[in-house]
Coordinates of C-alpha atoms and ligand atoms in Angstrom, one line a residue:
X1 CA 2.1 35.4 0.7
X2 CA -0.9 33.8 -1.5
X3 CA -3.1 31.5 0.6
X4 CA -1.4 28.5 -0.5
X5 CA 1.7 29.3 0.7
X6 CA -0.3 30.2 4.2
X7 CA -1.4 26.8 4.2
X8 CA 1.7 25.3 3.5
X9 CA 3.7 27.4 6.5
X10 CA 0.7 26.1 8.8
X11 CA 1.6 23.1 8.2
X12 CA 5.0 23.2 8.3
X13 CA 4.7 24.3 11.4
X14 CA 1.7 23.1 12.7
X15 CA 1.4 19.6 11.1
X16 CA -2.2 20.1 11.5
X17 CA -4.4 21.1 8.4
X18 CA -8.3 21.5 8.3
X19 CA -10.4 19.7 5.4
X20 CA -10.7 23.2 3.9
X21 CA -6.9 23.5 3.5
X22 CA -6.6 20.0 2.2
X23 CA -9.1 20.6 -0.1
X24 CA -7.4 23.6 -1.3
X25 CA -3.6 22.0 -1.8
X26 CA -5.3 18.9 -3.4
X27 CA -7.1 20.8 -6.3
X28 CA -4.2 23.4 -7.1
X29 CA -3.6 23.0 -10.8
X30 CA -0.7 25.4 -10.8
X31 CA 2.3 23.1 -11.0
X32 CA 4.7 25.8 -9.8
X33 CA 2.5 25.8 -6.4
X34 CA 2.3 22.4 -6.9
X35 CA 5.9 22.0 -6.3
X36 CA 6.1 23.7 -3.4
X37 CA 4.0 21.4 -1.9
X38 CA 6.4 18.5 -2.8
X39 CA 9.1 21.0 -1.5
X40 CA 7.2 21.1 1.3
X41 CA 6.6 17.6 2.2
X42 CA 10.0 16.3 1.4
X43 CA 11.2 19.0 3.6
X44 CA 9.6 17.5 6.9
X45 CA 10.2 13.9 5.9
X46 CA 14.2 15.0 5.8
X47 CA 13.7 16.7 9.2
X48 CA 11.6 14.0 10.9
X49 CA 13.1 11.0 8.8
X50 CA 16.2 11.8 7.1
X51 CA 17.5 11.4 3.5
X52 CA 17.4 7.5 3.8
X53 CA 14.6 5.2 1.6
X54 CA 13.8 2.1 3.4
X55 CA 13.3 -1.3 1.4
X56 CA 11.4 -3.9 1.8
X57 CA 11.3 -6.7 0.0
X58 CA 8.1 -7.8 -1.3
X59 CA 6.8 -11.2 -2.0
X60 CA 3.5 -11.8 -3.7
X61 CA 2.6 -15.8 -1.8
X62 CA 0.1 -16.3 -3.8
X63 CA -3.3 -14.8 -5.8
X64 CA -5.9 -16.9 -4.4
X65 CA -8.5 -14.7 -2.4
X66 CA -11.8 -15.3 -1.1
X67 CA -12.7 -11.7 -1.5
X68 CA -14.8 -9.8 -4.8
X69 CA -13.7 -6.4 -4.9
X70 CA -15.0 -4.2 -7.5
X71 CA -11.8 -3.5 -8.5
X72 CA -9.4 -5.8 -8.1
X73 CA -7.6 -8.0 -11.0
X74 CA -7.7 -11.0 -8.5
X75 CA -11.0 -11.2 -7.3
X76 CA -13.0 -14.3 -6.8
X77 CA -14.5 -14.1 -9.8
X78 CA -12.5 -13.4 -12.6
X79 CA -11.7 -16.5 -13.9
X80 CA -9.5 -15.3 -16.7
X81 CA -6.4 -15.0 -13.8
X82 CA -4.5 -18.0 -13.6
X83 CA -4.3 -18.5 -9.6
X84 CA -1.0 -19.8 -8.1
X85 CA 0.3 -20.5 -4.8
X86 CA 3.9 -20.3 -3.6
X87 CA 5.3 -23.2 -1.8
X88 CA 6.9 -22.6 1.6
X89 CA 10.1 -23.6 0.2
X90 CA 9.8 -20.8 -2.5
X91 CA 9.0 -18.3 -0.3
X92 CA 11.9 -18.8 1.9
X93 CA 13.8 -19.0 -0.9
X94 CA 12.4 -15.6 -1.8
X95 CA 12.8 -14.6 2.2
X96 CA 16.6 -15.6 1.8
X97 CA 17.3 -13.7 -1.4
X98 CA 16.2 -10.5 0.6
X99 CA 17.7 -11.2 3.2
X100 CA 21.0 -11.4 1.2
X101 CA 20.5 -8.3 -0.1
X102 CA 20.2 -6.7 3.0
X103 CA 16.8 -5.9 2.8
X104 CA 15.7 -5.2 6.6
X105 CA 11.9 -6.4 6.3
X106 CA 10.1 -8.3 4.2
X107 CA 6.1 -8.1 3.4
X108 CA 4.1 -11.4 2.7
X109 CA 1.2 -10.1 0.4
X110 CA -1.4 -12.8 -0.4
X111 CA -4.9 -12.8 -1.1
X112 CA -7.3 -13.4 1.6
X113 CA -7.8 -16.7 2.9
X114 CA -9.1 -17.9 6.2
X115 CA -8.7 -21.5 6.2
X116 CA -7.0 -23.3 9.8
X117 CA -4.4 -24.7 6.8
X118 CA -3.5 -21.3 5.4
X119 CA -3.4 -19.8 8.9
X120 CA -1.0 -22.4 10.3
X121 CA 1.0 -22.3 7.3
X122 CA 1.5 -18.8 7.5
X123 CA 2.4 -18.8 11.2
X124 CA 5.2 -22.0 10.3
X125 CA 6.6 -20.1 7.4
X126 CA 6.8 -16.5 9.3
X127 CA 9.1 -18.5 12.3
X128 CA 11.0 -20.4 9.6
X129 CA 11.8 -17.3 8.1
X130 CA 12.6 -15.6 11.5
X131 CA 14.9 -18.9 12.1
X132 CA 16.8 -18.5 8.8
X133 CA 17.6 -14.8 8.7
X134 CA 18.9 -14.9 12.7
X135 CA 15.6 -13.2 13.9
X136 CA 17.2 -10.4 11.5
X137 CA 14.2 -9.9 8.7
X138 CA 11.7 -7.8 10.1
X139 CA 8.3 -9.6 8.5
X140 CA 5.3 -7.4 7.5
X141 CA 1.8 -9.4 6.6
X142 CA -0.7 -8.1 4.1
X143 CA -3.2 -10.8 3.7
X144 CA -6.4 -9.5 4.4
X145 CA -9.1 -9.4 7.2
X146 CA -8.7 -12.6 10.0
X147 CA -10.2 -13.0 13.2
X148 CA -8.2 -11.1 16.3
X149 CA -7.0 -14.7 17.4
X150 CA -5.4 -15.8 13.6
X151 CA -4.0 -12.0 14.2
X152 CA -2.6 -13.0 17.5
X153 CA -1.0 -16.3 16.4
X154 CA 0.5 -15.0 13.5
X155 CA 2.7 -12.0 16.0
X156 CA 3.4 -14.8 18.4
X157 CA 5.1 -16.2 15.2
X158 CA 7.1 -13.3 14.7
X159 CA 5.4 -11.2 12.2
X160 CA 5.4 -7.3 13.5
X161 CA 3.5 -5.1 11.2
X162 CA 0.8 -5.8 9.4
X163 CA -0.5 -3.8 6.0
X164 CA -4.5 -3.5 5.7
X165 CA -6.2 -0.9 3.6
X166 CA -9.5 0.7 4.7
X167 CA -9.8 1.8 1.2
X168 CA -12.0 4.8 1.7
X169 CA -12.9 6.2 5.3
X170 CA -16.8 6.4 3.7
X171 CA -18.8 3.6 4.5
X172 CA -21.3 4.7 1.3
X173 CA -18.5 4.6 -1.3
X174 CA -16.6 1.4 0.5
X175 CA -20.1 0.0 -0.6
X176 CA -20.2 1.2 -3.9
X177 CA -16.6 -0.7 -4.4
X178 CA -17.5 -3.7 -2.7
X179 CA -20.2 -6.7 -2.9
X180 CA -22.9 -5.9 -0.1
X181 CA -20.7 -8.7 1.6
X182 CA -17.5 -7.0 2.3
X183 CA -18.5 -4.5 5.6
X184 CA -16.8 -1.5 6.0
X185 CA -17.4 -1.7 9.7
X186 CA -15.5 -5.4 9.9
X187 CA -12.7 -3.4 8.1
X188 CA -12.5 -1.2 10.3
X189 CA -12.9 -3.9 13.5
X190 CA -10.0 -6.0 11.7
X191 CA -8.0 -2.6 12.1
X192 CA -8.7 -2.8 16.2
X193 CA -8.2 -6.6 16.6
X194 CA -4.3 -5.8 14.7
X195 CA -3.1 -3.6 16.7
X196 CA -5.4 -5.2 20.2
X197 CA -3.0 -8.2 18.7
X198 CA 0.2 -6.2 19.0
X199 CA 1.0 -5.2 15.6
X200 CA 2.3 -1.5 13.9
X201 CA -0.5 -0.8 11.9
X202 CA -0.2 -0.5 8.0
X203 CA -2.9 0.8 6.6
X204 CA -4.2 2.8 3.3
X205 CA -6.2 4.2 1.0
X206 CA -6.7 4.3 -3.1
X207 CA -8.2 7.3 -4.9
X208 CA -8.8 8.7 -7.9
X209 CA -11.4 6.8 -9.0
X210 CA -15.2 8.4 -10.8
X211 CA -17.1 10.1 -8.4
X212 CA -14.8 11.0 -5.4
X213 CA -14.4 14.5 -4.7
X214 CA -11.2 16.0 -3.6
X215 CA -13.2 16.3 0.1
X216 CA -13.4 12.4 0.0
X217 CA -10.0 12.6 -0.1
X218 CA -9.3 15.0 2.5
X219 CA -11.6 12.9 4.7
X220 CA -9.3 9.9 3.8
X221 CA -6.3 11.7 4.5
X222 CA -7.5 13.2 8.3
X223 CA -8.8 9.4 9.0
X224 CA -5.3 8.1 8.7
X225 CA -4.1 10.5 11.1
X226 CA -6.9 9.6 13.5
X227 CA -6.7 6.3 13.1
X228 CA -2.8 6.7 14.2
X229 CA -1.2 4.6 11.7
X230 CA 2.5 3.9 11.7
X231 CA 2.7 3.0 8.1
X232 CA 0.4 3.7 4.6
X233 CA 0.5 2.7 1.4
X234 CA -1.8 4.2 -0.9
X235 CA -2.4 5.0 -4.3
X236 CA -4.3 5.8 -7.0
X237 CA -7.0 3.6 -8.8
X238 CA -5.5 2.1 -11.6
X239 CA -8.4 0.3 -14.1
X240 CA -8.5 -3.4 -15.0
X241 CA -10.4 -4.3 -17.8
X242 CA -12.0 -7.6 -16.2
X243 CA -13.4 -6.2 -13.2
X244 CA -17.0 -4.8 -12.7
X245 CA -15.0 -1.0 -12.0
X246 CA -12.7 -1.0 -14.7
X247 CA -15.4 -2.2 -17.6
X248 CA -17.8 1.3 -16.6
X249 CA -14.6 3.4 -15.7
X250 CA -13.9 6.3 -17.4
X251 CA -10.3 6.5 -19.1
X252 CA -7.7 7.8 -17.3
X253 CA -5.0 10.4 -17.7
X254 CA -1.6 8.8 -16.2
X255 CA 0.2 12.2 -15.7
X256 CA -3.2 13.7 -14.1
X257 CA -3.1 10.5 -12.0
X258 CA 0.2 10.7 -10.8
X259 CA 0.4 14.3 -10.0
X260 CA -2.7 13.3 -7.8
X261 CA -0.6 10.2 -6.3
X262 CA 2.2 12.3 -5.2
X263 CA -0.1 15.5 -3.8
X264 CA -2.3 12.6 -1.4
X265 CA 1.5 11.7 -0.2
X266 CA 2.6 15.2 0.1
X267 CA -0.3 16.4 1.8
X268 CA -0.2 13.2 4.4
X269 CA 3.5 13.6 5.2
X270 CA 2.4 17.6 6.2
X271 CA 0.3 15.8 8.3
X272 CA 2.0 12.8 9.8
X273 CA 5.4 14.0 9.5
X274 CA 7.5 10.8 10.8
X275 CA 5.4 8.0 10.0
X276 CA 6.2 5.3 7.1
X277 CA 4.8 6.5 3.7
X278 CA 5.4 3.9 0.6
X279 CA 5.8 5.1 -2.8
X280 CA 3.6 2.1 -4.3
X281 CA 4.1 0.3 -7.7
X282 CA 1.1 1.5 -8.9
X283 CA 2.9 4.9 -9.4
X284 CA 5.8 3.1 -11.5
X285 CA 2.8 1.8 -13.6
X286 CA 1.8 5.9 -14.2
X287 CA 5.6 6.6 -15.2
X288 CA 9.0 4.7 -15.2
X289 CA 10.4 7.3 -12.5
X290 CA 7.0 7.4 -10.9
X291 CA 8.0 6.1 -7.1
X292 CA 10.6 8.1 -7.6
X293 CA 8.4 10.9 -7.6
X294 CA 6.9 9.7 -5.0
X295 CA 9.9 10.0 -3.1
X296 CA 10.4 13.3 -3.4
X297 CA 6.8 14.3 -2.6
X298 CA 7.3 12.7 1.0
X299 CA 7.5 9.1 0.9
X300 CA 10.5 6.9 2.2
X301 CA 9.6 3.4 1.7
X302 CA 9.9 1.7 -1.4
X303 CA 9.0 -2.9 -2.0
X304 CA 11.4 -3.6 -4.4
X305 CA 9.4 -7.2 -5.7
X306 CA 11.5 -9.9 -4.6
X307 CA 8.7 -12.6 -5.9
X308 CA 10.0 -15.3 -8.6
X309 CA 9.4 -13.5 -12.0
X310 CA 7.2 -16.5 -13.2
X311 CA 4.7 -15.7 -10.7
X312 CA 4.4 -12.1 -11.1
X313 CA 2.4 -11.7 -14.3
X314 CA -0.6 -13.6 -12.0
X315 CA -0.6 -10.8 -9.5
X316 CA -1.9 -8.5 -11.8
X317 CA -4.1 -6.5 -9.4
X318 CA -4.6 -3.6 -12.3
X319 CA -4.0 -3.5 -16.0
X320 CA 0.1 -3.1 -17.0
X321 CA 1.8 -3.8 -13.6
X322 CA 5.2 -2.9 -14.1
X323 CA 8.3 -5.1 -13.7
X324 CA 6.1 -8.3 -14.3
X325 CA 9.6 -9.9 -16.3
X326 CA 12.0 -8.7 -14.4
X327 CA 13.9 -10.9 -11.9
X328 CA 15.0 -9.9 -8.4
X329 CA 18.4 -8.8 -9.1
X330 CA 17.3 -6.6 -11.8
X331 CA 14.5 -5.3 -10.0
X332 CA 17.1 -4.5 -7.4
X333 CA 19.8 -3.3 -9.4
X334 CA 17.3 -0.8 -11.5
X335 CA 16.0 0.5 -8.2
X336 CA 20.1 1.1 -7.2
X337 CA 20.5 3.0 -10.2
X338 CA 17.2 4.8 -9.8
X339 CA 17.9 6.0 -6.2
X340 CA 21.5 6.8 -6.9
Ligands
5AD1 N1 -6.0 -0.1 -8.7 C1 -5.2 0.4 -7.7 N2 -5.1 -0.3 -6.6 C2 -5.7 -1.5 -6.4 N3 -5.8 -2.4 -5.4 C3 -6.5 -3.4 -5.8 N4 -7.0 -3.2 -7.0 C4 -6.5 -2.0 -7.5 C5 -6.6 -1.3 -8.7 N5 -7.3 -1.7 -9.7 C6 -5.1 -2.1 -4.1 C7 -6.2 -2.1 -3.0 C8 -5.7 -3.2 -2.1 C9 -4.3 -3.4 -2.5 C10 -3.8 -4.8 -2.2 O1 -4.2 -3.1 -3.8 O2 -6.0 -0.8 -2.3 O3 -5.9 -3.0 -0.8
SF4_2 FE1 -8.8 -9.8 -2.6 FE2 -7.5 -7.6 -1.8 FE3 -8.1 -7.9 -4.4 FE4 -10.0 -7.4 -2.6 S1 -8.3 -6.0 -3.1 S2 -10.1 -9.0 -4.2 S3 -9.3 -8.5 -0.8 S4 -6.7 -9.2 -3.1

């Protein structure tokens, strides 16, 4: 047995792999080892999990945020994106269609904003929603960092699970990919005060970008399993061109990058064998079967985009987001036939 395939049994059996061993599966070039460490992963996830994907139905509320990310298509300041705002009418609306679908959980995704009016709207729309699915829908937030008492209102309203990124466990590259501003260490406080506040903790990571080392990555990987997460999405940088990051970035192979997306899932589900792993958009964007992929390396949770299809060209986080004119029925009826 070749010392990949010893690292892979470790884990297998184990769950528990050293930075070393990360390191190792993460930079293997050889796609026939590569595939065993899909294999591998979507091995446990059918022991721990089972052959089932879970959906949940995402709706993007709106793509105002207060925040300046390096990165992001959405920040403050690029004033090329046309900013919108869904109505609480449209987002039940949007809560209703998933519902009907049989959809078990939604996510409300938003930019960050911390006004009392935003907060309280939130909290009315989360019990409204709770009210017109029977208490059925379960509701997953992903709208930034709040304070531990916004937190506590908004799981009084109903909300259980809530979806924040720590982006990178280093504090010296979280401050390369962020104004001086935005603190790592109130990132990683907002993570406390969610789950002091009751919540199943979401959280994630993105990679690939210039300058991180496969051993960031492990890092990134053994932080999650610290940090005790119930539930990551993660994935690969993906440039946009009106961001300070995406106008120095290098270009960017999209196989390279997806093979990298699907061994940073494989590699956590060794790890964390019966948590919640998404296979993001962001890997649709590398290839049409990309979540797909994704599936196979490990993941079980896939957001079908429930969001009204004149909105979704706005939430343009990175360059080419796929199914921007798609509707919600065709989003979900390509996912049936994908998944079939
Ligand atoms: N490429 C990939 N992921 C991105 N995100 C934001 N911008 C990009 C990008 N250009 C991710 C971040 C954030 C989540 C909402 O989207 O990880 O937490
Ligand atoms: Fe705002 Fe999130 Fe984009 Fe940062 S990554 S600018 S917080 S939407």
């Amino acid at each position: 047995m070749n010392n990949f395939e010893k690292i892979l049994n470790k884990g297998l059996e184990t769950h528990i792999l050293s930075d070393e061993e990360i390191i190792c599966l993460l930079a293997e070039q050889d796609m026939q080892k590569v595939q065993k460490l899909f294999d591998t992963a979507n091995l446990i996830k059918l022991k721990n999990i089972g052959n089932k994907v879970s959906l949940r139905g995402l709706i993007e509320i709106g793509n105002v945020c207060r925040k300046n990310c390096y990165y992001c298509g959405i920040r403050r300041e690029n004033h090329k994106t046309e900013r919108f705002e869904l109505s609480q009418n449209e987002i039940l609306a949007d809560a209703e269609l998933a519902w009907k679908f049989k959809y078990g959980s939604i996510v409300l995704q938003g930019g960050e904003i911390q006004t009392e009016k935003h907060i309280a709207f939130i909290e009315d729309t989360v019990k409204k929603i709770k009210f017109l699915s029977r208490n059925e829908l379960g509701i997953t937030l992903s709208l930034g960092e709040q304070s531990l008492d916004t937190y506590k209102r908004w799981f009084a309203a109903g909300a259980h699970r809530y979806l924040l990124r720590i982006e990178t466990s280093n504090p010296e590259i979280y401050s390369l990919l962020h104004p001086a501003d935005h603190l790592f260490s109130e990132r990683l406080q907002a993570l406390y005060d969610l789950r002091e506040a009751g919540f199943q903790l979401g959280s994630g990571i993105m990679f690939g970008f210039d300058g991180q080392s496969y051993s960031d990555m492990a890092r990134d990987l053994l932080f999650l399993k610290k940090l005790d997460v119930d539930m990551v999405g993660m994935g690969p940088y993906s440039v946009h061109k009106d961001t300070p990051m995406g106008k120095k970035h290098s270009v960017q192979n999209d196989s390279e990058m997806l093979i990298l997306g699907c061994k940073m899932i494989a590699v956590l589900r060794i790890i964390m064998p019966d948590i919640n792993i998404a296979s993001t958009t962001v890997l649709q964007a590398l290839a049409p079967d990309g979540r797909e992929k994704g599936l196979l390396a490990g993941a079980n949770v896939i957001m079908p985009n429930v969001s009204e299809v004149r909105f979704r060209k706005a939430y343009q986080l990175y360059d080419n987001k796929p199914g921007t004119d798609e509707n919600a029925v065709a989003t979900r009826s390509a996912l049936e036939q994908s998944l079939l």
